[in-house]
Amino acid sequence: MLLKPEEIYFKFNEESIEIKIPKKLLLVLLQQVNRHYEILKYEEEIINNFAIRENINNTEMIMTKLFILMAEPYNRKEIIFEISIAEFLVLRDLVFCNFSLPHLRTKMKPYIQHAYKRFYDDIENIFGMIDSDEVKAYWDYIKNYRIKGCILH
């Protein structure tokens, strides 16, 4: 069944994905998400459009959820991180970019580096299960968003 881009947008914001995260990566991820947020806020000052605001909103939600998970007082090695598909796409881009930069990987301690590689592989496996045409339609929709009478088009 082919969905319209607007339907995909709402689907990606309503449906969620569960990701296992090694607890030792929470701080690293939070630092990376925070840096991503700072960059987006700077970019918003230059280019203020729906796509930037949407990415900022998703990044804020990721940060909030990571803060909550960090405060959980349990001693598990892995935790379940539940995020919307839209939030997942932002997280995936962030993890992909950070993993692709060798100088960031070499700054990590070896046990963190190994856990991050596994996390990266898990993210890529989940990403591979999402329909690529829907992902493209989602990104195209938020990049080409226009307001007409306060209704999404």
C-alpha positions as protocol buffer text, in pm:
chain_id: "A"
residue {
  index: 1
  type: MET
  ca { x: 0 y: 0 z: 0 }
}
residue {
  index: 2
  type: LEU
  ca { x: 143 y: 333 z: -107 }
}
residue {
  index: 3
  type: LEU
  ca { x: 109 y: 609 z: 147 }
}
residue {
  index: 4
  type: LYS
  ca { x: 108 y: 979 z: 70 }
}
residue {
  index: 5
  type: PRO
  ca { x: 406 y: 1174 z: 205 }
}
residue {
  index: 6
  type: GLU
  ca { x: 184 y: 1343 z: 465 }
}
residue {
  index: 7
  type: GLU
  ca { x: 62 y: 1001 z: 583 }
}
residue {
  index: 8
  type: ILE
  ca { x: 422 y: 879 z: 608 }
}
residue {
  index: 9
  type: TYR
  ca { x: 513 y: 1189 z: 810 }
}
residue {
  index: 10
  type: PHE
  ca { x: 237 y: 1117 z: 1062 }
}
residue {
  index: 11
  type: LYS
  ca { x: 317 y: 745 z: 1064 }
}
residue {
  index: 12
  type: PHE
  ca { x: 684 y: 814 z: 1140 }
}
residue {
  index: 13
  type: ASN
  ca { x: 587 y: 1045 z: 1426 }
}
residue {
  index: 14
  type: GLU
  ca { x: 334 y: 803 z: 1576 }
}
residue {
  index: 15
  type: GLU
  ca { x: 497 y: 459 z: 1539 }
}
residue {
  index: 16
  type: SER
  ca { x: 785 y: 370 z: 1766 }
}
residue {
  index: 17
  type: ILE
  ca { x: 1094 y: 153 z: 1756 }
}
residue {
  index: 18
  type: GLU
  ca { x: 1272 y: -13 z: 2047 }
}
residue {
  index: 19
  type: ILE
  ca { x: 1650 y: -10 z: 2044 }
}
residue {
  index: 20
  type: LYS
  ca { x: 1881 y: -181 z: 2290 }
}
residue {
  index: 21
  type: ILE
  ca { x: 2154 y: 49 z: 2410 }
}
residue {
  index: 22
  type: PRO
  ca { x: 2447 y: -58 z: 2626 }
}
residue {
  index: 23
  type: LYS
  ca { x: 2412 y: 152 z: 2941 }
}
residue {
  index: 24
  type: LYS
  ca { x: 2778 y: 253 z: 2915 }
}
residue {
  index: 25
  type: LEU
  ca { x: 2695 y: 437 z: 2589 }
}
residue {
  index: 26
  type: LEU
  ca { x: 2426 y: 662 z: 2736 }
}
residue {
  index: 27
  type: LEU
  ca { x: 2662 y: 944 z: 2831 }
}
residue {
  index: 28
  type: VAL
  ca { x: 2847 y: 926 z: 2498 }
}
residue {
  index: 29
  type: LEU
  ca { x: 2518 y: 935 z: 2307 }
}
residue {
  index: 30
  type: LEU
  ca { x: 2385 y: 1218 z: 2518 }
}
residue {
  index: 31
  type: GLN
  ca { x: 2699 y: 1422 z: 2450 }
}
residue {
  index: 32
  type: GLN
  ca { x: 2669 y: 1356 z: 2077 }
}
residue {
  index: 33
  type: VAL
  ca { x: 2298 y: 1439 z: 2072 }
}
residue {
  index: 34
  type: ASN
  ca { x: 2364 y: 1758 z: 2268 }
}
residue {
  index: 35
  type: ARG
  ca { x: 2633 y: 1865 z: 2020 }
}
residue {
  index: 36
  type: HIS
  ca { x: 2394 y: 1789 z: 1732 }
}
residue {
  index: 37
  type: TYR
  ca { x: 2130 y: 2001 z: 1904 }
}
residue {
  index: 38
  type: GLU
  ca { x: 2372 y: 2294 z: 1940 }
}
residue {
  index: 39
  type: ILE
  ca { x: 2457 y: 2275 z: 1569 }
}
residue {
  index: 40
  type: LEU
  ca { x: 2089 y: 2264 z: 1473 }
}
residue {
  index: 41
  type: LYS
  ca { x: 2011 y: 2565 z: 1695 }
}
residue {
  index: 42
  type: TYR
  ca { x: 2292 y: 2759 z: 1526 }
}
residue {
  index: 43
  type: GLU
  ca { x: 2164 y: 2652 z: 1185 }
}
residue {
  index: 44
  type: GLU
  ca { x: 1811 y: 2759 z: 1282 }
}
residue {
  index: 45
  type: GLU
  ca { x: 1939 y: 3116 z: 1327 }
}
residue {
  index: 46
  type: ILE
  ca { x: 2061 y: 3111 z: 966 }
}
residue {
  index: 47
  type: ILE
  ca { x: 1799 y: 2893 z: 796 }
}
residue {
  index: 48
  type: ASN
  ca { x: 1472 y: 2884 z: 986 }
}
residue {
  index: 49
  type: ASN
  ca { x: 1249 y: 2629 z: 814 }
}
residue {
  index: 50
  type: PHE
  ca { x: 1027 y: 2336 z: 900 }
}
residue {
  index: 51
  type: ALA
  ca { x: 1296 y: 2071 z: 841 }
}
residue {
  index: 52
  type: ILE
  ca { x: 1535 y: 2237 z: 1088 }
}
residue {
  index: 53
  type: ARG
  ca { x: 1262 y: 2284 z: 1350 }
}
residue {
  index: 54
  type: GLU
  ca { x: 1147 y: 1924 z: 1302 }
}
residue {
  index: 55
  type: ASN
  ca { x: 1502 y: 1796 z: 1353 }
}
residue {
  index: 56
  type: ILE
  ca { x: 1541 y: 2018 z: 1661 }
}
residue {
  index: 57
  type: ASN
  ca { x: 1215 y: 1883 z: 1808 }
}
residue {
  index: 58
  type: ASN
  ca { x: 1321 y: 1523 z: 1746 }
}
residue {
  index: 59
  type: THR
  ca { x: 1666 y: 1590 z: 1890 }
}
residue {
  index: 60
  type: GLU
  ca { x: 1511 y: 1745 z: 2202 }
}
residue {
  index: 61
  type: MET
  ca { x: 1292 y: 1437 z: 2248 }
}
residue {
  index: 62
  type: ILE
  ca { x: 1592 y: 1206 z: 2210 }
}
residue {
  index: 63
  type: MET
  ca { x: 1784 y: 1408 z: 2470 }
}
residue {
  index: 64
  type: THR
  ca { x: 1491 y: 1404 z: 2711 }
}
residue {
  index: 65
  type: LYS
  ca { x: 1448 y: 1028 z: 2677 }
}
residue {
  index: 66
  type: LEU
  ca { x: 1822 y: 970 z: 2725 }
}
residue {
  index: 67
  type: PHE
  ca { x: 1819 y: 1185 z: 3041 }
}
residue {
  index: 68
  type: ILE
  ca { x: 1531 y: 979 z: 3177 }
}
residue {
  index: 69
  type: LEU
  ca { x: 1711 y: 653 z: 3099 }
}
residue {
  index: 70
  type: MET
  ca { x: 2028 y: 778 z: 3266 }
}
residue {
  index: 71
  type: ALA
  ca { x: 1834 y: 853 z: 3582 }
}
residue {
  index: 72
  type: GLU
  ca { x: 1685 y: 503 z: 3601 }
}
residue {
  index: 73
  type: PRO
  ca { x: 1839 y: 330 z: 3904 }
}
residue {
  index: 74
  type: TYR
  ca { x: 1880 y: -19 z: 3767 }
}
residue {
  index: 75
  type: ASN
  ca { x: 2193 y: -219 z: 3708 }
}
residue {
  index: 76
  type: ARG
  ca { x: 2125 y: -359 z: 3364 }
}
residue {
  index: 77
  type: LYS
  ca { x: 2396 y: -371 z: 3102 }
}
residue {
  index: 78
  type: GLU
  ca { x: 2151 y: -287 z: 2824 }
}
residue {
  index: 79
  type: ILE
  ca { x: 1845 y: -71 z: 2830 }
}
residue {
  index: 80
  type: ILE
  ca { x: 1550 y: -43 z: 2596 }
}
residue {
  index: 81
  type: PHE
  ca { x: 1522 y: 293 z: 2424 }
}
residue {
  index: 82
  type: GLU
  ca { x: 1179 y: 357 z: 2272 }
}
residue {
  index: 83
  type: ILE
  ca { x: 1164 y: 634 z: 2014 }
}
residue {
  index: 84
  type: SER
  ca { x: 946 y: 730 z: 1719 }
}
residue {
  index: 85
  type: ILE
  ca { x: 1062 y: 642 z: 1369 }
}
residue {
  index: 86
  type: ALA
  ca { x: 1118 y: 1016 z: 1304 }
}
residue {
  index: 87
  type: GLU
  ca { x: 1341 y: 1037 z: 1613 }
}
residue {
  index: 88
  type: PHE
  ca { x: 1515 y: 717 z: 1506 }
}
residue {
  index: 89
  type: LEU
  ca { x: 1604 y: 871 z: 1169 }
}
residue {
  index: 90
  type: VAL
  ca { x: 1767 y: 1166 z: 1344 }
}
residue {
  index: 91
  type: LEU
  ca { x: 1952 y: 932 z: 1582 }
}
residue {
  index: 92
  type: ARG
  ca { x: 2060 y: 711 z: 1295 }
}
residue {
  index: 93
  type: ASP
  ca { x: 2206 y: 1006 z: 1103 }
}
residue {
  index: 94
  type: LEU
  ca { x: 2384 y: 1123 z: 1415 }
}
residue {
  index: 95
  type: VAL
  ca { x: 2531 y: 780 z: 1496 }
}
residue {
  index: 96
  type: PHE
  ca { x: 2625 y: 723 z: 1130 }
}
residue {
  index: 97
  type: CYS
  ca { x: 2808 y: 1058 z: 1110 }
}
residue {
  index: 98
  type: ASN
  ca { x: 2987 y: 1013 z: 1441 }
}
residue {
  index: 99
  type: PHE
  ca { x: 3089 y: 658 z: 1356 }
}
residue {
  index: 100
  type: SER
  ca { x: 3217 y: 771 z: 1015 }
}
residue {
  index: 101
  type: LEU
  ca { x: 3459 y: 1021 z: 1169 }
}
residue {
  index: 102
  type: PRO
  ca { x: 3775 y: 830 z: 1262 }
}
residue {
  index: 103
  type: HIS
  ca { x: 3906 y: 1099 z: 1499 }
}
residue {
  index: 104
  type: LEU
  ca { x: 3592 y: 1065 z: 1714 }
}
residue {
  index: 105
  type: ARG
  ca { x: 3624 y: 687 z: 1730 }
}
residue {
  index: 106
  type: THR
  ca { x: 3988 y: 701 z: 1833 }
}
residue {
  index: 107
  type: LYS
  ca { x: 3902 y: 935 z: 2124 }
}
residue {
  index: 108
  type: MET
  ca { x: 3676 y: 666 z: 2271 }
}
residue {
  index: 109
  type: LYS
  ca { x: 3807 y: 414 z: 2516 }
}
residue {
  index: 110
  type: PRO
  ca { x: 3838 y: 67 z: 2353 }
}
residue {
  index: 111
  type: TYR
  ca { x: 3546 y: -86 z: 2546 }
}
residue {
  index: 112
  type: ILE
  ca { x: 3325 y: 212 z: 2449 }
}
residue {
  index: 113
  type: GLN
  ca { x: 3448 y: 194 z: 2090 }
}
residue {
  index: 114
  type: HIS
  ca { x: 3350 y: -175 z: 2070 }
}
residue {
  index: 115
  type: ALA
  ca { x: 3006 y: -111 z: 2222 }
}
residue {
  index: 116
  type: TYR
  ca { x: 2953 y: 185 z: 1987 }
}
residue {
  index: 117
  type: LYS
  ca { x: 3040 y: -31 z: 1684 }
}
residue {
  index: 118
  type: ARG
  ca { x: 2781 y: -290 z: 1794 }
}
residue {
  index: 119
  type: PHE
  ca { x: 2526 y: -14 z: 1853 }
}
residue {
  index: 120
  type: TYR
  ca { x: 2603 y: 132 z: 1509 }
}
residue {
  index: 121
  type: ASP
  ca { x: 2552 y: -212 z: 1350 }
}
residue {
  index: 122
  type: ASP
  ca { x: 2220 y: -253 z: 1535 }
}
residue {
  index: 123
  type: ILE
  ca { x: 2105 y: 92 z: 1417 }
}
residue {
  index: 124
  type: GLU
  ca { x: 2197 y: 10 z: 1059 }
}
residue {
  index: 125
  type: ASN
  ca { x: 2010 y: -323 z: 1078 }
}
residue {
  index: 126
  type: ILE
  ca { x: 1696 y: -149 z: 1203 }
}
residue {
  index: 127
  type: PHE
  ca { x: 1735 y: 121 z: 939 }
}
residue {
  index: 128
  type: GLY
  ca { x: 1755 y: -150 z: 673 }
}
residue {
  index: 129
  type: MET
  ca { x: 1412 y: -279 z: 780 }
}
residue {
  index: 130
  type: ILE
  ca { x: 1243 y: 57 z: 716 }
}
residue {
  index: 131
  type: ASP
  ca { x: 1106 y: 101 z: 365 }
}
residue {
  index: 132
  type: SER
  ca { x: 1362 y: 321 z: 187 }
}
residue {
  index: 133
  type: ASP
  ca { x: 1092 y: 479 z: -32 }
}
residue {
  index: 134
  type: GLU
  ca { x: 904 y: 585 z: 280 }
}
residue {
  index: 135
  type: VAL
  ca { x: 1222 y: 728 z: 434 }
}
residue {
  index: 136
  type: LYS
  ca { x: 1285 y: 928 z: 118 }
}
residue {
  index: 137
  type: ALA
  ca { x: 923 y: 1048 z: 111 }
}
residue {
  index: 138
  type: TYR
  ca { x: 949 y: 1151 z: 478 }
}
residue {
  index: 139
  type: TRP
  ca { x: 1267 y: 1355 z: 426 }
}
residue {
  index: 140
  type: ASP
  ca { x: 1128 y: 1508 z: 105 }
}
residue {
  index: 141
  type: TYR
  ca { x: 808 y: 1600 z: 286 }
}
residue {
  index: 142
  type: ILE
  ca { x: 977 y: 1786 z: 572 }
}
residue {
  index: 143
  type: LYS
  ca { x: 1229 y: 1953 z: 338 }
}
residue {
  index: 144
  type: ASN
  ca { x: 957 y: 2075 z: 102 }
}
residue {
  index: 145
  type: TYR
  ca { x: 696 y: 2162 z: 366 }
}
residue {
  index: 146
  type: ARG
  ca { x: 492 y: 2475 z: 300 }
}
residue {
  index: 147
  type: ILE
  ca { x: 225 y: 2641 z: 507 }
}
residue {
  index: 148
  type: LYS
  ca { x: -97 y: 2740 z: 336 }
}
residue {
  index: 149
  type: GLY
  ca { x: -371 y: 2841 z: 574 }
}
residue {
  index: 150
  type: CYS
  ca { x: -187 y: 2653 z: 854 }
}
residue {
  index: 151
  type: ILE
  ca { x: -244 y: 2319 z: 682 }
}
residue {
  index: 152
  type: LEU
  ca { x: 41 y: 2089 z: 586 }
}
residue {
  index: 153
  type: HIS
  ca { x: 90 y: 2033 z: 213 }
}
